PDB file of C-alpha atoms in Angstrom:
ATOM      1  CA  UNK G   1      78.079 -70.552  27.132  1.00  0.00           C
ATOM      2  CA  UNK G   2      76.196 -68.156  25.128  1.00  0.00           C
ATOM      3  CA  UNK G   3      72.705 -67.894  25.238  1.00  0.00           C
ATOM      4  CA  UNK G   4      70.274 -66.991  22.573  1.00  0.00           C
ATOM      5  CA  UNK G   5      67.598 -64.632  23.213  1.00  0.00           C
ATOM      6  CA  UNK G   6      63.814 -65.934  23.466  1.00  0.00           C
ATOM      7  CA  UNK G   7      61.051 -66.099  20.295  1.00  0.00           C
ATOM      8  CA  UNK G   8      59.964 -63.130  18.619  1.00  0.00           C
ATOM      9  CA  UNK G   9      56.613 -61.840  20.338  1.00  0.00           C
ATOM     10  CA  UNK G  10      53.018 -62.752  18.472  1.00  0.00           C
ATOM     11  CA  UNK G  11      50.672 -59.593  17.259  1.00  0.00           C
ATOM     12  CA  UNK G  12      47.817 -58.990  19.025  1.00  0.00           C
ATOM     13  CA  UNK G  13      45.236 -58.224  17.335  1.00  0.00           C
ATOM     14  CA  UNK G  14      43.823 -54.721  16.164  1.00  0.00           C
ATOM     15  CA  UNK G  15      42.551 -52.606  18.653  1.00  0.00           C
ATOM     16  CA  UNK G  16      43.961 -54.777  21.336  1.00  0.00           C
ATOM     17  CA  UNK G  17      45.704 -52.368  23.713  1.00  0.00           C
ATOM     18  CA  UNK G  18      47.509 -54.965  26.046  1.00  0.00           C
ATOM     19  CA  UNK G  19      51.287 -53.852  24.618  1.00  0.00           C
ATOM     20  CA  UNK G  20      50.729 -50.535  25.282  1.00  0.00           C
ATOM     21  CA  UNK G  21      49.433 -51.361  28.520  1.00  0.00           C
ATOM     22  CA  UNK G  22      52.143 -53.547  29.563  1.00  0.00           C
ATOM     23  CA  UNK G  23      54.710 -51.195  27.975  1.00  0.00           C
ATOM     24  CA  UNK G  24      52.996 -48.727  30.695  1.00  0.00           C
ATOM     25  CA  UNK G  25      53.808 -51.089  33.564  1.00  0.00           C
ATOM     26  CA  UNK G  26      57.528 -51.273  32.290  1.00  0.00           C
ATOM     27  CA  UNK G  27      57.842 -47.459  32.439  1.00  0.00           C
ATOM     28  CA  UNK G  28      56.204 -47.237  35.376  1.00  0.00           C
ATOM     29  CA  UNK G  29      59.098 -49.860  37.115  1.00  0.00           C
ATOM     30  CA  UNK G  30      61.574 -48.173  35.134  1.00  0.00           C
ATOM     31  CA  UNK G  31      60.976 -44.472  35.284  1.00  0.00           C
ATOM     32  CA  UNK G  32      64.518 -43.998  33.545  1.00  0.00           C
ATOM     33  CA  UNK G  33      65.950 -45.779  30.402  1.00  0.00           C
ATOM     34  CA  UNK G  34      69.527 -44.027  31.554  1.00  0.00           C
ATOM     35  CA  UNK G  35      69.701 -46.507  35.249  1.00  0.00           C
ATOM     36  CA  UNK G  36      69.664 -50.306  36.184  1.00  0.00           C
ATOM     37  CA  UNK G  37      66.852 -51.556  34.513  1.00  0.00           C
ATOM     38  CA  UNK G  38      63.998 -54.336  33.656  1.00  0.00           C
ATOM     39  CA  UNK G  39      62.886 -57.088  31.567  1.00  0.00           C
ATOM     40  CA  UNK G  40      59.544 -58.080  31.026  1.00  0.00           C
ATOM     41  CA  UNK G  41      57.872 -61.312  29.257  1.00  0.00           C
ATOM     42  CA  UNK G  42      54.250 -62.385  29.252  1.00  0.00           C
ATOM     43  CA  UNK G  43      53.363 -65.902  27.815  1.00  0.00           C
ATOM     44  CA  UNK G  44      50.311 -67.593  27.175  1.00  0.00           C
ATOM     45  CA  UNK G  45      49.585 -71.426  26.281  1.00  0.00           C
ATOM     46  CA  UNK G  46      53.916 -71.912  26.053  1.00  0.00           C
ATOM     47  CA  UNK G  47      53.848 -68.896  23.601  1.00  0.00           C
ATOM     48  CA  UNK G  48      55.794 -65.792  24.299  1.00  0.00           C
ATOM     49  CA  UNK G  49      52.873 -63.120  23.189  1.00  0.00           C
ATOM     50  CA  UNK G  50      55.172 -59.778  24.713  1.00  0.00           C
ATOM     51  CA  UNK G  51      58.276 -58.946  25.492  1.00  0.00           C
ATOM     52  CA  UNK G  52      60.265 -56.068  26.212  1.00  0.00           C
ATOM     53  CA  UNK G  53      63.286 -54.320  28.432  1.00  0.00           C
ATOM     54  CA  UNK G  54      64.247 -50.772  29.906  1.00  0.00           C
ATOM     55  CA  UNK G  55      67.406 -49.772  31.420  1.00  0.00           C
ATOM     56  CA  UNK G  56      70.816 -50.279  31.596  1.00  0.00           C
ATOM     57  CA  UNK G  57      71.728 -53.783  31.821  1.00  0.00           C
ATOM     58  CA  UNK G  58      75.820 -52.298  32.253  1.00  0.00           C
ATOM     59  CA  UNK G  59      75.946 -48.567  33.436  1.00  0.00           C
ATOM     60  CA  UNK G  60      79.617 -48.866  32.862  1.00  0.00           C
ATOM     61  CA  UNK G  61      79.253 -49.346  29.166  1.00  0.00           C
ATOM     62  CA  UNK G  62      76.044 -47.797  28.629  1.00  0.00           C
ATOM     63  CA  UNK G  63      74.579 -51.538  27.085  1.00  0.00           C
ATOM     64  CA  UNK G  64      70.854 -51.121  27.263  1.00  0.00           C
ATOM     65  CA  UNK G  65      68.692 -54.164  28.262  1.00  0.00           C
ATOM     66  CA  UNK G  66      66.457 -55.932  25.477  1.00  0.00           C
ATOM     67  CA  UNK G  67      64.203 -58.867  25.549  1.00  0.00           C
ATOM     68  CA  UNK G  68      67.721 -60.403  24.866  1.00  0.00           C
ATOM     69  CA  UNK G  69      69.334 -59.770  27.711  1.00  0.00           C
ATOM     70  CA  UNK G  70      70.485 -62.609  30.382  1.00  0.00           C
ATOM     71  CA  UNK G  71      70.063 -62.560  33.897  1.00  0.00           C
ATOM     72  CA  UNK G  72      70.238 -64.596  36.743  1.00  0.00           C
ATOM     73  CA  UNK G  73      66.748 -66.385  37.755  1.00  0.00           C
ATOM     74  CA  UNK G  74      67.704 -66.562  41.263  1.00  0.00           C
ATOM     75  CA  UNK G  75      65.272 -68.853  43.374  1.00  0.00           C
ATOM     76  CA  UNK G  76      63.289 -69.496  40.669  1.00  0.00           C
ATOM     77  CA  UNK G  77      66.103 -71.551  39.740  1.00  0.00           C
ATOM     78  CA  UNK G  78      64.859 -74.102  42.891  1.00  0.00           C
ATOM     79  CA  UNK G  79      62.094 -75.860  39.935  1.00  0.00           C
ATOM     80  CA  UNK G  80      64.690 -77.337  38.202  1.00  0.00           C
ATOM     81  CA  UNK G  81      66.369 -79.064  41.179  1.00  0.00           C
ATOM     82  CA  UNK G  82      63.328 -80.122  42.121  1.00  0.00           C
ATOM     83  CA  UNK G  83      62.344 -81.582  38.949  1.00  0.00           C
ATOM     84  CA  UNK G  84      65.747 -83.176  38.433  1.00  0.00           C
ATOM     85  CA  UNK G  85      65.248 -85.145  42.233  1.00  0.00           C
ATOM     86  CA  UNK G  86      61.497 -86.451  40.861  1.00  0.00           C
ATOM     87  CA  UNK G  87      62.774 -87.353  37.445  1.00  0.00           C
ATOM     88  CA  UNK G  88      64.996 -89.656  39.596  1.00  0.00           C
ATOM     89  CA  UNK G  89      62.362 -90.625  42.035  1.00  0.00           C
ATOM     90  CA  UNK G  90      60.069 -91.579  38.765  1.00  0.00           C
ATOM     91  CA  UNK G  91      63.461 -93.690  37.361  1.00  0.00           C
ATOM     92  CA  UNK G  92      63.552 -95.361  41.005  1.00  0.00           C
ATOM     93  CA  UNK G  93      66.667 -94.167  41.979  1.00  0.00           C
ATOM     94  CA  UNK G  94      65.550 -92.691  45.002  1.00  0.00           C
ATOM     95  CA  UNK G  95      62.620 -92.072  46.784  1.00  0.00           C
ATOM     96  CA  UNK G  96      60.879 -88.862  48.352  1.00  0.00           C
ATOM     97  CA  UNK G  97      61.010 -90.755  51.928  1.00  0.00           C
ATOM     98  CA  UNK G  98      64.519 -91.428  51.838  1.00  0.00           C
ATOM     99  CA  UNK G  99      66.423 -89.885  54.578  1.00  0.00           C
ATOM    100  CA  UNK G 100      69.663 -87.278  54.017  1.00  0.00           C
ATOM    101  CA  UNK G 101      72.273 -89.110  55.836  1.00  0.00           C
ATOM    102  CA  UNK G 102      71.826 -91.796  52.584  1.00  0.00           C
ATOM    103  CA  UNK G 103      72.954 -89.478  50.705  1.00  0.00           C
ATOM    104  CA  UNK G 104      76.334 -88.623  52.654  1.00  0.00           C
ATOM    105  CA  UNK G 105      79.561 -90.188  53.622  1.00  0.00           C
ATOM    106  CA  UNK G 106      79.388 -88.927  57.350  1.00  0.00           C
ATOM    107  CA  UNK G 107      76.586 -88.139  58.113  1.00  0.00           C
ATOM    108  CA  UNK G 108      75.436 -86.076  61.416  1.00  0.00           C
ATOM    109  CA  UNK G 109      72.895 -88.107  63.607  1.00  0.00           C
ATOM    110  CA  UNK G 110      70.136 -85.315  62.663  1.00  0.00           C
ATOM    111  CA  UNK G 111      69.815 -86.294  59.210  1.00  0.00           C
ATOM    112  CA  UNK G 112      68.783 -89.310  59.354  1.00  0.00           C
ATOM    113  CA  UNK G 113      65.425 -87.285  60.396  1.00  0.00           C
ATOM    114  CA  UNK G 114      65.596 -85.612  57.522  1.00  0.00           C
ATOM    115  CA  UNK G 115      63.703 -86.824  54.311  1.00  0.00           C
ATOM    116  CA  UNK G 116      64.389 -85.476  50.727  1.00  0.00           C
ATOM    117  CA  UNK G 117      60.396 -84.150  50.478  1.00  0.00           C
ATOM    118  CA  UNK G 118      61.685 -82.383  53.844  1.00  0.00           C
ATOM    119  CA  UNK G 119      64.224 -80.586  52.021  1.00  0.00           C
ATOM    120  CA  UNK G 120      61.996 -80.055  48.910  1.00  0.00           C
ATOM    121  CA  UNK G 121      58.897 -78.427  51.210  1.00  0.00           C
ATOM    122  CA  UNK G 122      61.063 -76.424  53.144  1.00  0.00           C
ATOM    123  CA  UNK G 123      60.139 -78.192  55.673  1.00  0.00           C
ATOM    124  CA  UNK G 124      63.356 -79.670  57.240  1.00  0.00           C
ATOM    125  CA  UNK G 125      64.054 -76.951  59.718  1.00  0.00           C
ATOM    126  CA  UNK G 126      67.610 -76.580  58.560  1.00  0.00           C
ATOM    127  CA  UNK G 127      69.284 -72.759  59.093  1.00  0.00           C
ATOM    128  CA  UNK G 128      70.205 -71.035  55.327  1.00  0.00           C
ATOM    129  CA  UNK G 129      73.639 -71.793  54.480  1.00  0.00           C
ATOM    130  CA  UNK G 130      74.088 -68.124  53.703  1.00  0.00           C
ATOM    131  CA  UNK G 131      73.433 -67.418  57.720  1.00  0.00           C
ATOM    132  CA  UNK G 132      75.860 -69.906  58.324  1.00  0.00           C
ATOM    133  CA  UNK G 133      78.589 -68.912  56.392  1.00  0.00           C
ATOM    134  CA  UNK G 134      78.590 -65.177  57.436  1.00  0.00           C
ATOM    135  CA  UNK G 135      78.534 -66.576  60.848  1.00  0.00           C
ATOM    136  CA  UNK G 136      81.770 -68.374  60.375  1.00  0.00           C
ATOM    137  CA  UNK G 137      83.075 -64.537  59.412  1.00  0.00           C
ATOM    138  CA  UNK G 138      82.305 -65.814  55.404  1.00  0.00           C
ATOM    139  CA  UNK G 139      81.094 -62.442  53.690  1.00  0.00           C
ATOM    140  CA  UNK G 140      79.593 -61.629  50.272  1.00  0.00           C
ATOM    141  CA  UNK G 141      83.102 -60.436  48.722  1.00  0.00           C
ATOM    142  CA  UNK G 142      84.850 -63.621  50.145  1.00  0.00           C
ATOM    143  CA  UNK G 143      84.934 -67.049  47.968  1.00  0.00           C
ATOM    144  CA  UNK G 144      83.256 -69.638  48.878  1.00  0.00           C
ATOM    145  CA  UNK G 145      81.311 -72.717  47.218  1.00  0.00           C
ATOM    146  CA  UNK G 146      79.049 -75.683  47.440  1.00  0.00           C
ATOM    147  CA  UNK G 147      81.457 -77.507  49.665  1.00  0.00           C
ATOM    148  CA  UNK G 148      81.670 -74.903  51.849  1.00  0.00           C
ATOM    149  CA  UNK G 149      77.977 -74.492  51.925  1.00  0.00           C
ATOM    150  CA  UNK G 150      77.400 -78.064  52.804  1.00  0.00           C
ATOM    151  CA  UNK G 151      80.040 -78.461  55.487  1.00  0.00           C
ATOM    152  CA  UNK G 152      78.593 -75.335  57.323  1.00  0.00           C
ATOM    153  CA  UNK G 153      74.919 -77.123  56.751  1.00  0.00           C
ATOM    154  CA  UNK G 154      76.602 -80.374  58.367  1.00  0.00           C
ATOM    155  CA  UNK G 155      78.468 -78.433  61.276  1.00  0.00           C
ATOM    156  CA  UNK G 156      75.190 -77.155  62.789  1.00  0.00           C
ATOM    157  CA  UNK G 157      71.739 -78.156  64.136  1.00  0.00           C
ATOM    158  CA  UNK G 158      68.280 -77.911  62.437  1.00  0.00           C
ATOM    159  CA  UNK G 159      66.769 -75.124  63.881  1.00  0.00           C
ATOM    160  CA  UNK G 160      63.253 -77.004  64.768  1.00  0.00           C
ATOM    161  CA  UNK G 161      62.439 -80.941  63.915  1.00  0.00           C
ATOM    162  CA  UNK G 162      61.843 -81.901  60.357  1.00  0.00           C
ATOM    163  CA  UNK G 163      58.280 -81.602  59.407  1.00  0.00           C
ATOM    164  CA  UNK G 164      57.229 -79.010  62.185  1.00  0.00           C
ATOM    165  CA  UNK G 165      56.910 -76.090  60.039  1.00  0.00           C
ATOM    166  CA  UNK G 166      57.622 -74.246  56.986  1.00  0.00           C
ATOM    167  CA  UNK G 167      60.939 -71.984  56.852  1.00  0.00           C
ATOM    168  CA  UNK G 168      61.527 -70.846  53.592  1.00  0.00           C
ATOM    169  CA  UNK G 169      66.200 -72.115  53.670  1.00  0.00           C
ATOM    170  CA  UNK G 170      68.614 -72.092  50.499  1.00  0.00           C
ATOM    171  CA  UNK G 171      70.137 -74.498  52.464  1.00  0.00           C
ATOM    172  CA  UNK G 172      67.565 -77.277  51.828  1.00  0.00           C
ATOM    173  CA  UNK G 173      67.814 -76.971  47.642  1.00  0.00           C
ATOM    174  CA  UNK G 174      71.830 -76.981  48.019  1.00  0.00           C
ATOM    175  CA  UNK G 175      71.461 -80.479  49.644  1.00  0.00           C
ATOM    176  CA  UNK G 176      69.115 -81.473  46.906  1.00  0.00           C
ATOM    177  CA  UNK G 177      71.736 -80.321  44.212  1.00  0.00           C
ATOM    178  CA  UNK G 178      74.176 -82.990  46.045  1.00  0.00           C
ATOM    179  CA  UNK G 179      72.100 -85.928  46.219  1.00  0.00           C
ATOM    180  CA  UNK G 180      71.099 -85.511  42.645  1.00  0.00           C
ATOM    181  CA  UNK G 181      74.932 -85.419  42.148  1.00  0.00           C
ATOM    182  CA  UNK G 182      75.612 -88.342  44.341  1.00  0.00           C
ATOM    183  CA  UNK G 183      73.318 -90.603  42.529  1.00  0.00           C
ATOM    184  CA  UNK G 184      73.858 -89.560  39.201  1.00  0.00           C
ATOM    185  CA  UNK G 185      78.040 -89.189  39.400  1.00  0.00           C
ATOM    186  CA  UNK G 186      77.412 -86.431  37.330  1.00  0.00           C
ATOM    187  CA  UNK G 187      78.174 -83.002  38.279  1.00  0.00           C
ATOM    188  CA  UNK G 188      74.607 -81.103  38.799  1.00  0.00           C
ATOM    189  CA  UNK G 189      74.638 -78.166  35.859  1.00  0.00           C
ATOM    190  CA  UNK G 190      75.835 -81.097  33.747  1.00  0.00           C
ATOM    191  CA  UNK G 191      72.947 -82.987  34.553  1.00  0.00           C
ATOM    192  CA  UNK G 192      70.527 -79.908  34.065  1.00  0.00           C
ATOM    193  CA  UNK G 193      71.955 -79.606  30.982  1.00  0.00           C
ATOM    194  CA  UNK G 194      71.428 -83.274  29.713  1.00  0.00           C
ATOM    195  CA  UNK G 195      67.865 -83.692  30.966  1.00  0.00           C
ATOM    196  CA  UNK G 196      66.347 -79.938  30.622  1.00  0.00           C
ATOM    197  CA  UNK G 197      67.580 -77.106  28.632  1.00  0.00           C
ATOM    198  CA  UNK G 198      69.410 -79.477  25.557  1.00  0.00           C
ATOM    199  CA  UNK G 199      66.286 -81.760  25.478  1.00  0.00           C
ATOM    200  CA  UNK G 200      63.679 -78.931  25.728  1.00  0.00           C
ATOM    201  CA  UNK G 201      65.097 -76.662  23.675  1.00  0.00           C
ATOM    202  CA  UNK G 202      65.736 -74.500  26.586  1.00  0.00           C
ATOM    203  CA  UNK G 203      68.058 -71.424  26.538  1.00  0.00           C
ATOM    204  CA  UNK G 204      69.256 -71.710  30.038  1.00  0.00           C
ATOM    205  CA  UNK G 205      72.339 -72.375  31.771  1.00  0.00           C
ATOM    206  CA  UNK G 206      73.190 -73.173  35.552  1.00  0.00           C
ATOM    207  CA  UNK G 207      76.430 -70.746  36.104  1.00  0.00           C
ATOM    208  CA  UNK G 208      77.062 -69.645  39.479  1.00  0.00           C
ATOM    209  CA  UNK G 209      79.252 -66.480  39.873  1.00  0.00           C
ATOM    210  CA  UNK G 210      80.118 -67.077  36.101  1.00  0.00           C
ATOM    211  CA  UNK G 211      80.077 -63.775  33.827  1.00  0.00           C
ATOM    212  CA  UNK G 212      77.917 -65.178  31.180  1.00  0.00           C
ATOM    213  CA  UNK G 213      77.646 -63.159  27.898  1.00  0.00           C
ATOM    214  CA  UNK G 214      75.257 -60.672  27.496  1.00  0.00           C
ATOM    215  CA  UNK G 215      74.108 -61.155  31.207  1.00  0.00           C
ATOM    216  CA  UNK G 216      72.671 -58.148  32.584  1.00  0.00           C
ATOM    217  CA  UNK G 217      74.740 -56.467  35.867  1.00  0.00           C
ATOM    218  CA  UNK G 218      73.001 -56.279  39.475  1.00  0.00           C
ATOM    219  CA  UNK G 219      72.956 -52.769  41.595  1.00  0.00           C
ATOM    220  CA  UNK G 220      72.706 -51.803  44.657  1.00  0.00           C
ATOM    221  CA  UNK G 221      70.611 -48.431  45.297  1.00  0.00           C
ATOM    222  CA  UNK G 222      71.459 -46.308  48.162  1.00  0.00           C
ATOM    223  CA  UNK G 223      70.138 -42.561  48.471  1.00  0.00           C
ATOM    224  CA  UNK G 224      69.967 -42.520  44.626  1.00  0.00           C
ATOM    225  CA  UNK G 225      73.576 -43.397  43.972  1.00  0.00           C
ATOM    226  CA  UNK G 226      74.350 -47.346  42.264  1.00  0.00           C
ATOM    227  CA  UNK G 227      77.093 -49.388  43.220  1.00  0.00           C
ATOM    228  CA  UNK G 228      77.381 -53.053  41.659  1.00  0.00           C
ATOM    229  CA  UNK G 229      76.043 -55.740  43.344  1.00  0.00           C
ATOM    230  CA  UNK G 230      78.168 -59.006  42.632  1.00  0.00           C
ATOM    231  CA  UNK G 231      79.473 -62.133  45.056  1.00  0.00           C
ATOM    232  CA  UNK G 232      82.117 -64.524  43.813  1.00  0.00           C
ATOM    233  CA  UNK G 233      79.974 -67.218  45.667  1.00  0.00           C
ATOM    234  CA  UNK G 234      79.631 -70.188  43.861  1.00  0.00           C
ATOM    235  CA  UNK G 235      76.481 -72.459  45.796  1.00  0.00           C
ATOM    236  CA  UNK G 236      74.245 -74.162  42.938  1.00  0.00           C
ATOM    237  CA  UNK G 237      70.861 -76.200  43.566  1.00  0.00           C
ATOM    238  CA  UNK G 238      69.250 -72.869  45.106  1.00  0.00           C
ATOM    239  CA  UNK G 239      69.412 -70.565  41.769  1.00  0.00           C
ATOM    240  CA  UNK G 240      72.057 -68.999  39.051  1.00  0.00           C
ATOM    241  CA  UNK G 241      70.343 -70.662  36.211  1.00  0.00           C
ATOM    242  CA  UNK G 242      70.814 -67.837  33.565  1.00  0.00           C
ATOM    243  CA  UNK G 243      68.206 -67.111  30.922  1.00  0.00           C
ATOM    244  CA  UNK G 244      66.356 -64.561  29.017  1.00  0.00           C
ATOM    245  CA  UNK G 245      62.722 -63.669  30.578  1.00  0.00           C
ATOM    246  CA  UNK G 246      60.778 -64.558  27.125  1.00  0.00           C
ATOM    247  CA  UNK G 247      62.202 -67.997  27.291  1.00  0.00           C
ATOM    248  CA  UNK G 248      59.015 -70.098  27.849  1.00  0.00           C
ATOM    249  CA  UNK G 249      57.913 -71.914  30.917  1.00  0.00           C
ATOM    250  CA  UNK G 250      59.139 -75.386  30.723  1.00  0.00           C
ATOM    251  CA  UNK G 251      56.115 -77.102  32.360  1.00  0.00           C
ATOM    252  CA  UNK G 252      54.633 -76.189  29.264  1.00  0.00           C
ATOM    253  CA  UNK G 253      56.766 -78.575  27.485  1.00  0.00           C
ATOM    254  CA  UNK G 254      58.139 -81.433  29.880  1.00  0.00           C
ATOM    255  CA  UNK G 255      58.966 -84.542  28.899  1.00  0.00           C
ATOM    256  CA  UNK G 256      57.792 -86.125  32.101  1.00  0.00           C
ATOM    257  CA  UNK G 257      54.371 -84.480  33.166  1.00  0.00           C
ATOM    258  CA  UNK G 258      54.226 -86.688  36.132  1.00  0.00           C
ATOM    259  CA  UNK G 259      57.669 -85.155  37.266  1.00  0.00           C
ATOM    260  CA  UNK G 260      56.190 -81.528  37.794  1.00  0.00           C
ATOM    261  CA  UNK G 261      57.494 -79.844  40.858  1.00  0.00           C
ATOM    262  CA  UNK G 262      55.763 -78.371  44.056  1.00  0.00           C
ATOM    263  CA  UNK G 263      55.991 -74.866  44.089  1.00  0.00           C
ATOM    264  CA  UNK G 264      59.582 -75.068  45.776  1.00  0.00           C
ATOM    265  CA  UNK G 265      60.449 -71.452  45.419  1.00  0.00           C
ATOM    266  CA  UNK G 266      59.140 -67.797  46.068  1.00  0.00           C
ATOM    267  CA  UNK G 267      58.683 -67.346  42.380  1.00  0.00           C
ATOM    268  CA  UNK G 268      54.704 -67.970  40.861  1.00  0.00           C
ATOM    269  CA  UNK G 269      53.569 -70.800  39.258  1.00  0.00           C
ATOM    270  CA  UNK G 270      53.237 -70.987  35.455  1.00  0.00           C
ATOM    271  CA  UNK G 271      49.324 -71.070  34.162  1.00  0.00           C
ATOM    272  CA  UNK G 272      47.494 -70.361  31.185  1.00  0.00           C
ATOM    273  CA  UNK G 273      49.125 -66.803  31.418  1.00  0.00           C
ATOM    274  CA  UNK G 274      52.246 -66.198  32.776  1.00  0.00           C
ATOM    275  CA  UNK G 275      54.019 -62.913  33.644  1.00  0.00           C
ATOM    276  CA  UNK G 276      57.857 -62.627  34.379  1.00  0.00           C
ATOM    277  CA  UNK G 277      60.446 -59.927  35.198  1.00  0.00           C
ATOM    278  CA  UNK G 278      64.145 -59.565  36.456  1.00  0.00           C
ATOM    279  CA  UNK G 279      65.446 -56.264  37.379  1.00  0.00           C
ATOM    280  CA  UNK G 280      69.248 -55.365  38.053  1.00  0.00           C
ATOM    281  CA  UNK G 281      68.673 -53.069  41.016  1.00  0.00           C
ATOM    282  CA  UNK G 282      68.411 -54.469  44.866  1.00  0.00           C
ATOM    283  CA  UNK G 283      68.671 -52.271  47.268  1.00  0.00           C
ATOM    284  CA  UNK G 284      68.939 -55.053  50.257  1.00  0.00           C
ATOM    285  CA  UNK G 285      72.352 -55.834  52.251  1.00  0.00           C
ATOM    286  CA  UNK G 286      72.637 -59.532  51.430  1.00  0.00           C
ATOM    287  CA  UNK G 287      73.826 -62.446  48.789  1.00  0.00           C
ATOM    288  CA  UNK G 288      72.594 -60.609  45.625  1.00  0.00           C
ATOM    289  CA  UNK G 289      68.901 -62.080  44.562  1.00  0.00           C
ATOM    290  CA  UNK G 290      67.266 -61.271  41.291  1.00  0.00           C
ATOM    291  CA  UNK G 291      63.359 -61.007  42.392  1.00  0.00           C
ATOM    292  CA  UNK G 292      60.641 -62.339  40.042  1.00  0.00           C
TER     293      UNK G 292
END
């Protein structure tokens, strides 16, 4: 799927030095324009007001990043899979109290302890999938996808007793991604698809491990030196929803305002002003994560 780049930026007005300032900030993340780079959006009241990129978004082919440029949002990804399980709680398809194991054809005696708000607070206690996996010998470079993901979730034991604590799990928003799937018969970027971006006019798509035109390229950095920084790992619910950073918060425009999300993620909140920028350099030994 192709994906459009985001509005053209309003003018400040004269005198107003905020684009030069923010253009500072850029730099200042991106001391090179000739490495793995950044893109950078500010909005205010559902308005893209600047926007701008710096770097190499393919170091292979020398294509330089723009506010046009795709990239992964990673776990900010989680506010759609939370939306899409309260758009279905507000149709009365399910409920926030409603335990896992309703959700799953043989289910282990544990989740029946485990409630869907659980899962969307991060509060189940459930290990992350991507532990679990690499556990099993299941590395970075090896295939694997939601249904392995969910059998290694089902194979093991919650780590402490739902509702205990917070513990921040991929695992939990994968599980979401299949209940929303199981009670819609639809598959779950589908549904996205049907009831968020087409609706809202959102540029977005959820493609896991998909090579999605114009998408910017992740790095590693080590001692100076980039190597790329890709998985063919294909797990959906917890991120790979691919858009451009301008592309405007969609609380700003949701058809449902009583189906806003808690803050499920690690990402910030949208507000009156909103700031937001992927890079494609990580310098961390793990699942490849795009940070906001």
């Amino acid at each position: 799927m192709v994906l459009a780049g985001a509005a053209l930026p309003q003018a400040y007005a004269t005198g107003d030095d905020r684009e030069k300032r923010s253009a500072e900030v850029l730099q200042e993340l991106v001391p090179s324009p000739d490495g793995p780079g950044c893109a950078a959006a500010v909005g205010e009241r559902g308005s893209v007001v600047w926007e701008a990129g710096r770097g190499k978004a393919d170091l292979t082919t020398g294509r330089t990043i723009t506010p046009k440029t795709v990239f992964d949002m990673a776990s900010n990804s989680k506010q759609f899979t939370a939306d899409a399980v309260l758009l279905l709680a507000g149709h009365h398809q399910l409920a926030l109290n409603n335990p896992l194991s309703d959700f799953l054809d043989d289910p282990p005696a544990w989740t029946r302890d485990v409630t869907l708000g659980d899962l969307m607070r991060h509060t189940s206690g459930i290990t992350d999938y991507q532990d679990l996996l690499e556990a099993k010998g299941i590395g970075l470079t090896d295939p694997a996808g939601q249904k392995e993901a969910i059998a290694a979730i089902l194979a093991s034991q919650p780590e402490d007793p739902p509702g205990r604590r917070f513990s921040y799990s991929n695992s939990n928003y994968v599980l979401l991604a299949h209940v929303v799937e199981k009670v819609t018969g639809k598959p779950f970027p589908a549904f996205l698809q049907q009831e968020f971006f087409t609706p809202l006019h959102l540029r977005m798509a959820l493609s896991p491990a998909v090579d999605v035109p114009g998408k910017a390229k992740s790095y590693d950095e080590k001692d100076g030196s980039f190597s790329p920084n890709s998985s063919p790992w294909k797990q959906y619910g917890d991120g790979s929803v691919q858009t451009t950073p301008g592309e405007p918060e969609p609380g700003a425009r949701s058809p449902e305002p009583a189906a806003r999300s808690p803050q499920p993620g690690n990402g910030g909140a949208s507000g009156e002003r909103d700031a937001a920028h992927v890079c494609t350099v990580d310098d961390r030994p793990q699942r490849p994560r795009i940070q906001r």
